[in-house]
Amino acid sequence: MGEAILKGVLDCNFLRPEEIIIYDKDNYRERYIKNNYKVYAAKEITELVKKAMHILLAVKPQDLKVVLEKVKINFNYKVNSIISIIAGIPSCYIEKMLSSDARVVRIMPNTPALFRKGMAVVSKGRYVKNSDLIFSKELIKSVGDYLLIDEKYQNIATALSGSGPAYFFLFCKYLIDAGIKKGLNPEISKKLVTETMIGAGITIKKSKGSLDNLIKKVASPGGTTEAALEEFIRGKLDKIIVKAVESAKKRAYELEKFLD
């Protein structure tokens, strides 16, 4: 996800390569990013913090404590701000780890950001300045759209938009597999499902009507679509989805345990 944001800010000219400094503990990844995007790679996290103004954290939750301990060495809350794209980690934890009035903006993007079609949620910590928020919003706009929300809703938003693409991919996979099992060529089945889903998404976005009305326009009484929808209803698809979203939300809270 960090690379997707890097590519986005460069593609839309929000930042220039010479304005960006990166650090990755994986030497292979660091060399790849440095050479592919022509950005400067810091030798240590402490060097990055000293040279950067806005610090984007794109690490695994279990690695965050160690990273923040290194960030803290040269961190100056009057100069530096933190932008975190780490699921389940509240801004107050980062503030506490940095032992200062750290300005923390929390963002949860999603994988369509790779194609600049992402949907993100943005929340501000207690000490965030307006200039920090403006920068963060412009940053995430480089890879898609965003909504500004209260941080208390971050975990449920993560369960919808952060994890949502995977739910969608799974449904598409099952639909493609169903077509193949019923005799369709795999490429034909994939093409039919893919283009249908793209078109359906555009329809939702541009339509002024409710989703129920859109469903009615496709599902004629006694027709093929209605027969399929009745199977979903009998299978209690609605309850399965609610349970899945709740599980994702719960897991976001559990990620904080990695910080202990």
mmCIF file of C-alpha atoms in Angstrom:
data_model
loop_
_atom_site.group_PDB
_atom_site.id
_atom_site.type_symbol
_atom_site.label_atom_id
_atom_site.label_comp_id
_atom_site.label_asym_id
_atom_site.label_seq_id
_atom_site.Cartn_x
_atom_site.Cartn_y
_atom_site.Cartn_z
ATOM 1 C CA MET A 1 0.000 0.000 0.000
ATOM 2 C CA GLY A 2 2.891 2.325 0.691
ATOM 3 C CA GLU A 3 4.137 1.814 -2.857
ATOM 4 C CA ALA A 4 0.659 2.482 -4.272
ATOM 5 C CA ILE A 5 0.570 5.842 -2.496
ATOM 6 C CA LEU A 6 4.116 6.630 -3.632
ATOM 7 C CA LYS A 7 3.208 5.872 -7.241
ATOM 8 C CA GLY A 8 0.016 7.924 -6.959
ATOM 9 C CA VAL A 9 1.648 11.067 -5.585
ATOM 10 C CA LEU A 10 4.294 10.927 -8.304
ATOM 11 C CA ASP A 11 1.866 10.188 -11.144
ATOM 12 C CA CYS A 12 -0.347 13.149 -10.273
ATOM 13 C CA ASN A 13 2.640 15.417 -9.539
ATOM 14 C CA PHE A 14 1.576 16.072 -5.944
ATOM 15 C CA LEU A 15 5.190 15.436 -4.949
ATOM 16 C CA ARG A 16 8.443 15.191 -6.892
ATOM 17 C CA PRO A 17 10.924 12.317 -6.393
ATOM 18 C CA GLU A 18 13.446 14.660 -4.781
ATOM 19 C CA GLU A 19 10.841 15.578 -2.134
ATOM 20 C CA ILE A 20 10.462 11.973 -0.990
ATOM 21 C CA ILE A 21 12.625 9.871 1.307
ATOM 22 C CA ILE A 22 11.895 6.213 2.027
ATOM 23 C CA TYR A 23 13.090 3.506 4.383
ATOM 24 C CA ASP A 24 12.417 -0.240 4.220
ATOM 25 C CA LYS A 25 14.005 -2.889 6.425
ATOM 26 C CA ASP A 26 13.841 -5.238 3.428
ATOM 27 C CA ASN A 27 16.946 -4.295 1.445
ATOM 28 C CA TYR A 28 15.608 -5.829 -1.766
ATOM 29 C CA ARG A 29 12.366 -3.839 -1.548
ATOM 30 C CA GLU A 30 14.245 -0.679 -0.692
ATOM 31 C CA ARG A 31 16.524 -1.007 -3.726
ATOM 32 C CA TYR A 32 13.545 -1.754 -5.953
ATOM 33 C CA ILE A 33 11.614 1.329 -4.803
ATOM 34 C CA LYS A 34 14.678 3.563 -4.903
ATOM 35 C CA ASN A 35 15.611 2.543 -8.440
ATOM 36 C CA ASN A 36 12.091 2.336 -9.840
ATOM 37 C CA TYR A 37 10.832 5.672 -8.496
ATOM 38 C CA LYS A 38 14.143 7.576 -8.280
ATOM 39 C CA VAL A 39 13.632 8.535 -4.630
ATOM 40 C CA TYR A 40 16.196 8.789 -1.857
ATOM 41 C CA ALA A 41 16.522 5.844 0.533
ATOM 42 C CA ALA A 42 17.548 6.604 4.105
ATOM 43 C CA LYS A 43 20.117 4.346 5.737
ATOM 44 C CA GLU A 44 18.226 4.403 9.035
ATOM 45 C CA ILE A 45 14.785 5.431 10.302
ATOM 46 C CA THR A 46 16.447 8.123 12.391
ATOM 47 C CA GLU A 47 17.835 9.717 9.229
ATOM 48 C CA LEU A 48 14.399 9.710 7.604
ATOM 49 C CA VAL A 49 12.778 11.403 10.595
ATOM 50 C CA LYS A 50 15.471 14.061 10.695
ATOM 51 C CA LYS A 51 15.046 14.912 7.004
ATOM 52 C CA ALA A 52 11.270 14.514 6.561
ATOM 53 C CA MET A 53 8.345 16.673 7.617
ATOM 54 C CA HIS A 54 5.453 14.230 7.131
ATOM 55 C CA ILE A 55 6.170 10.599 8.066
ATOM 56 C CA LEU A 56 4.004 7.885 6.497
ATOM 57 C CA LEU A 57 3.882 4.700 8.577
ATOM 58 C CA ALA A 58 3.127 1.650 6.423
ATOM 59 C CA VAL A 59 4.272 -1.260 8.596
ATOM 60 C CA LYS A 60 2.728 -4.355 10.157
ATOM 61 C CA PRO A 61 1.130 -3.821 13.598
ATOM 62 C CA GLN A 62 3.590 -6.228 15.212
ATOM 63 C CA ASP A 63 6.515 -4.136 13.907
ATOM 64 C CA LEU A 64 5.133 -0.761 14.950
ATOM 65 C CA LYS A 65 6.518 -0.580 18.484
ATOM 66 C CA VAL A 66 10.100 -1.099 17.338
ATOM 67 C CA VAL A 67 9.657 1.380 14.488
ATOM 68 C CA LEU A 68 8.224 4.066 16.775
ATOM 69 C CA GLU A 69 11.057 3.606 19.252
ATOM 70 C CA LYS A 70 13.436 4.521 16.419
ATOM 71 C CA VAL A 71 11.213 7.332 15.150
ATOM 72 C CA LYS A 72 11.171 8.844 18.632
ATOM 73 C CA ILE A 73 14.942 9.430 18.674
ATOM 74 C CA ASN A 74 14.780 12.361 16.242
ATOM 75 C CA PHE A 75 11.044 13.105 16.336
ATOM 76 C CA ASN A 76 10.073 16.740 16.858
ATOM 77 C CA TYR A 77 6.319 17.265 17.198
ATOM 78 C CA LYS A 78 6.713 20.903 16.170
ATOM 79 C CA VAL A 79 8.219 19.858 12.833
ATOM 80 C CA ASN A 80 7.073 16.304 12.120
ATOM 81 C CA SER A 81 3.612 14.867 11.609
ATOM 82 C CA ILE A 82 2.665 11.190 11.396
ATOM 83 C CA ILE A 83 0.367 9.647 8.790
ATOM 84 C CA SER A 84 -0.528 6.072 9.744
ATOM 85 C CA ILE A 85 -2.128 3.574 7.358
ATOM 86 C CA ILE A 86 -1.906 0.711 9.866
ATOM 87 C CA ALA A 87 -5.183 -1.103 10.554
ATOM 88 C CA GLY A 88 -6.451 -1.194 14.117
ATOM 89 C CA ILE A 89 -3.861 1.149 15.627
ATOM 90 C CA PRO A 90 -5.371 4.231 17.340
ATOM 91 C CA SER A 91 -3.666 7.593 17.094
ATOM 92 C CA CYS A 92 -3.411 7.797 20.902
ATOM 93 C CA TYR A 93 -1.035 4.816 20.919
ATOM 94 C CA ILE A 94 1.337 6.566 18.515
ATOM 95 C CA GLU A 95 1.084 9.772 20.549
ATOM 96 C CA LYS A 96 1.944 7.825 23.708
ATOM 97 C CA MET A 97 4.879 6.010 22.114
ATOM 98 C CA LEU A 98 6.369 9.271 20.879
ATOM 99 C CA SER A 99 5.887 10.880 24.317
ATOM 100 C CA SER A 100 4.779 14.168 22.848
ATOM 101 C CA ASP A 101 1.888 16.091 21.348
ATOM 102 C CA ALA A 102 2.445 14.090 18.174
ATOM 103 C CA ARG A 103 0.294 15.174 15.249
ATOM 104 C CA VAL A 104 -1.185 11.911 13.973
ATOM 105 C CA VAL A 105 -3.483 11.487 10.981
ATOM 106 C CA ARG A 106 -4.937 8.007 10.611
ATOM 107 C CA ILE A 107 -5.873 6.753 7.141
ATOM 108 C CA MET A 108 -7.290 3.427 6.010
ATOM 109 C CA PRO A 109 -6.918 3.050 2.224
ATOM 110 C CA ASN A 110 -7.722 -0.036 0.145
ATOM 111 C CA THR A 111 -6.046 -1.992 -2.643
ATOM 112 C CA PRO A 112 -7.818 -0.346 -5.625
ATOM 113 C CA ALA A 113 -5.480 2.534 -4.759
ATOM 114 C CA LEU A 114 -3.033 0.618 -6.959
ATOM 115 C CA PHE A 115 -5.086 1.852 -9.916
ATOM 116 C CA ARG A 116 -5.959 5.240 -8.371
ATOM 117 C CA LYS A 117 -9.483 3.986 -7.671
ATOM 118 C CA GLY A 118 -9.112 3.606 -3.925
ATOM 119 C CA MET A 119 -11.570 4.561 -1.204
ATOM 120 C CA ALA A 120 -10.079 5.703 2.089
ATOM 121 C CA VAL A 121 -11.238 7.024 5.442
ATOM 122 C CA VAL A 122 -9.270 9.782 7.161
ATOM 123 C CA SER A 123 -9.292 10.668 10.877
ATOM 124 C CA LYS A 124 -7.327 13.219 12.825
ATOM 125 C CA GLY A 125 -5.655 12.772 16.192
ATOM 126 C CA ARG A 126 -5.865 15.230 19.076
ATOM 127 C CA TYR A 127 -2.970 17.448 18.075
ATOM 128 C CA VAL A 128 -3.348 17.577 14.295
ATOM 129 C CA LYS A 129 -3.009 20.982 12.664
ATOM 130 C CA ASN A 130 -5.137 22.040 9.732
ATOM 131 C CA SER A 131 -2.048 22.012 7.510
ATOM 132 C CA ASP A 132 -1.399 18.350 8.446
ATOM 133 C CA LEU A 133 -4.943 17.391 7.524
ATOM 134 C CA ILE A 134 -4.799 19.260 4.220
ATOM 135 C CA PHE A 135 -1.555 17.510 3.283
ATOM 136 C CA SER A 136 -2.935 14.087 4.253
ATOM 137 C CA LYS A 137 -6.130 14.573 2.257
ATOM 138 C CA GLU A 138 -4.200 15.691 -0.817
ATOM 139 C CA LEU A 139 -1.892 12.708 -0.395
ATOM 140 C CA ILE A 140 -4.710 10.170 -0.342
ATOM 141 C CA LYS A 141 -6.570 11.943 -3.161
ATOM 142 C CA SER A 142 -3.661 10.942 -5.380
ATOM 143 C CA VAL A 143 -4.860 7.323 -5.237
ATOM 144 C CA GLY A 144 -8.644 7.743 -5.146
ATOM 145 C CA ASP A 145 -11.410 9.203 -3.024
ATOM 146 C CA TYR A 146 -11.745 9.620 0.738
ATOM 147 C CA LEU A 147 -14.132 10.482 3.559
ATOM 148 C CA LEU A 148 -13.220 12.353 6.735
ATOM 149 C CA ILE A 149 -14.645 10.491 9.758
ATOM 150 C CA ASP A 150 -14.342 10.457 13.538
ATOM 151 C CA GLU A 151 -11.629 8.016 14.595
ATOM 152 C CA LYS A 152 -14.068 5.949 16.668
ATOM 153 C CA TYR A 153 -15.566 4.720 13.367
ATOM 154 C CA GLN A 154 -12.229 3.680 11.845
ATOM 155 C CA ASN A 155 -12.550 -0.023 12.645
ATOM 156 C CA ILE A 156 -16.030 -0.443 11.184
ATOM 157 C CA ALA A 157 -14.975 1.592 8.151
ATOM 158 C CA THR A 158 -11.975 -0.711 7.791
ATOM 159 C CA ALA A 159 -14.343 -3.690 7.797
ATOM 160 C CA LEU A 160 -16.282 -2.118 4.907
ATOM 161 C CA SER A 161 -13.865 -0.305 2.611
ATOM 162 C CA GLY A 162 -10.508 -1.623 3.809
ATOM 163 C CA SER A 163 -11.498 -5.291 3.617
ATOM 164 C CA GLY A 164 -14.365 -4.810 1.170
ATOM 165 C CA PRO A 165 -12.381 -5.463 -2.021
ATOM 166 C CA ALA A 166 -11.558 -8.978 -0.795
ATOM 167 C CA TYR A 167 -15.252 -9.721 -0.162
ATOM 168 C CA PHE A 168 -15.998 -8.534 -3.675
ATOM 169 C CA PHE A 169 -13.180 -10.617 -5.170
ATOM 170 C CA LEU A 170 -14.433 -13.718 -3.345
ATOM 171 C CA PHE A 171 -17.992 -13.248 -4.622
ATOM 172 C CA CYS A 172 -16.651 -12.746 -8.150
ATOM 173 C CA LYS A 173 -14.532 -15.888 -7.828
ATOM 174 C CA TYR A 174 -17.536 -17.949 -6.791
ATOM 175 C CA LEU A 175 -19.605 -16.504 -9.631
ATOM 176 C CA ILE A 176 -16.867 -17.200 -12.185
ATOM 177 C CA ASP A 177 -16.436 -20.738 -10.837
ATOM 178 C CA ALA A 178 -20.196 -21.313 -11.095
ATOM 179 C CA GLY A 179 -20.097 -20.345 -14.764
ATOM 180 C CA ILE A 180 -17.184 -22.698 -15.398
ATOM 181 C CA LYS A 181 -18.938 -25.587 -13.616
ATOM 182 C CA LYS A 182 -21.939 -25.060 -15.859
ATOM 183 C CA GLY A 183 -19.844 -25.304 -19.017
ATOM 184 C CA LEU A 184 -18.486 -21.836 -19.774
ATOM 185 C CA ASN A 185 -14.921 -21.328 -20.923
ATOM 186 C CA PRO A 186 -12.935 -19.870 -17.955
ATOM 187 C CA GLU A 187 -11.931 -16.737 -19.865
ATOM 188 C CA ILE A 188 -15.490 -16.125 -21.012
ATOM 189 C CA SER A 189 -16.842 -16.617 -17.496
ATOM 190 C CA LYS A 190 -14.245 -14.220 -16.066
ATOM 191 C CA LYS A 191 -14.964 -11.604 -18.736
ATOM 192 C CA LEU A 192 -18.716 -11.785 -18.167
ATOM 193 C CA VAL A 193 -18.413 -11.428 -14.403
ATOM 194 C CA THR A 194 -15.696 -8.763 -14.440
ATOM 195 C CA GLU A 195 -17.406 -6.428 -16.883
ATOM 196 C CA THR A 196 -20.781 -6.988 -15.217
ATOM 197 C CA MET A 197 -19.381 -5.998 -11.825
ATOM 198 C CA ILE A 198 -17.646 -2.917 -13.214
ATOM 199 C CA GLY A 199 -20.881 -1.839 -14.878
ATOM 200 C CA ALA A 200 -22.916 -2.552 -11.747
ATOM 201 C CA GLY A 201 -20.545 -0.448 -9.650
ATOM 202 C CA ILE A 202 -20.848 2.478 -12.041
ATOM 203 C CA THR A 203 -24.632 2.072 -11.987
ATOM 204 C CA ILE A 204 -24.719 2.277 -8.178
ATOM 205 C CA LYS A 205 -22.502 5.355 -8.211
ATOM 206 C CA LYS A 206 -24.481 7.240 -10.845
ATOM 207 C CA SER A 207 -28.006 6.131 -10.016
ATOM 208 C CA LYS A 208 -30.212 8.378 -7.896
ATOM 209 C CA GLY A 209 -32.469 5.512 -6.900
ATOM 210 C CA SER A 210 -32.118 3.069 -4.012
ATOM 211 C CA LEU A 211 -30.401 -0.289 -4.303
ATOM 212 C CA ASP A 212 -33.782 -1.956 -3.831
ATOM 213 C CA ASN A 213 -35.063 -0.145 -6.914
ATOM 214 C CA LEU A 214 -31.995 -1.158 -8.905
ATOM 215 C CA ILE A 215 -32.583 -4.776 -7.907
ATOM 216 C CA LYS A 216 -36.228 -4.561 -8.999
ATOM 217 C CA LYS A 217 -35.179 -3.246 -12.407
ATOM 218 C CA VAL A 218 -33.158 -6.423 -12.987
ATOM 219 C CA ALA A 219 -35.340 -8.970 -11.196
ATOM 220 C CA SER A 220 -38.569 -9.495 -13.123
ATOM 221 C CA PRO A 221 -41.311 -11.335 -11.171
ATOM 222 C CA GLY A 222 -40.958 -15.058 -11.755
ATOM 223 C CA GLY A 223 -37.771 -14.577 -13.759
ATOM 224 C CA THR A 224 -34.250 -15.979 -13.602
ATOM 225 C CA THR A 225 -32.814 -13.202 -11.421
ATOM 226 C CA GLU A 226 -35.590 -13.534 -8.861
ATOM 227 C CA ALA A 227 -34.945 -17.282 -8.649
ATOM 228 C CA ALA A 228 -31.265 -16.643 -7.914
ATOM 229 C CA LEU A 229 -32.015 -13.928 -5.350
ATOM 230 C CA GLU A 230 -34.373 -16.255 -3.500
ATOM 231 C CA GLU A 231 -31.464 -18.696 -3.084
ATOM 232 C CA PHE A 232 -29.388 -15.931 -1.499
ATOM 233 C CA ILE A 233 -32.250 -15.090 0.844
ATOM 234 C CA ARG A 234 -32.797 -18.735 1.831
ATOM 235 C CA GLY A 235 -29.080 -19.039 2.486
ATOM 236 C CA LYS A 236 -29.296 -15.979 4.769
ATOM 237 C CA LEU A 237 -26.659 -14.065 2.840
ATOM 238 C CA ASP A 238 -27.518 -10.897 4.758
ATOM 239 C CA LYS A 239 -26.672 -12.512 8.098
ATOM 240 C CA ILE A 240 -23.455 -13.989 6.711
ATOM 241 C CA ILE A 241 -22.331 -10.539 5.559
ATOM 242 C CA VAL A 242 -23.164 -8.892 8.887
ATOM 243 C CA LYS A 243 -21.248 -11.629 10.714
ATOM 244 C CA ALA A 244 -18.266 -11.225 8.379
ATOM 245 C CA VAL A 245 -18.155 -7.455 8.878
ATOM 246 C CA GLU A 246 -18.400 -7.889 12.645
ATOM 247 C CA SER A 247 -15.504 -10.369 12.561
ATOM 248 C CA ALA A 248 -13.357 -7.919 10.600
ATOM 249 C CA LYS A 249 -14.211 -5.110 13.016
ATOM 250 C CA LYS A 250 -13.393 -7.325 16.014
ATOM 251 C CA ARG A 251 -10.068 -8.301 14.479
ATOM 252 C CA ALA A 252 -9.154 -4.632 14.034
ATOM 253 C CA TYR A 253 -9.493 -4.181 17.805
ATOM 254 C CA GLU A 254 -7.501 -7.358 18.444
ATOM 255 C CA LEU A 255 -4.579 -6.011 16.412
ATOM 256 C CA GLU A 256 -3.850 -3.687 19.319
ATOM 257 C CA LYS A 257 -2.714 -6.768 21.262
ATOM 258 C CA PHE A 258 0.394 -6.874 19.080
ATOM 259 C CA LEU A 259 1.408 -3.641 20.780
ATOM 260 C CA ASP A 260 1.709 -5.153 24.264
#
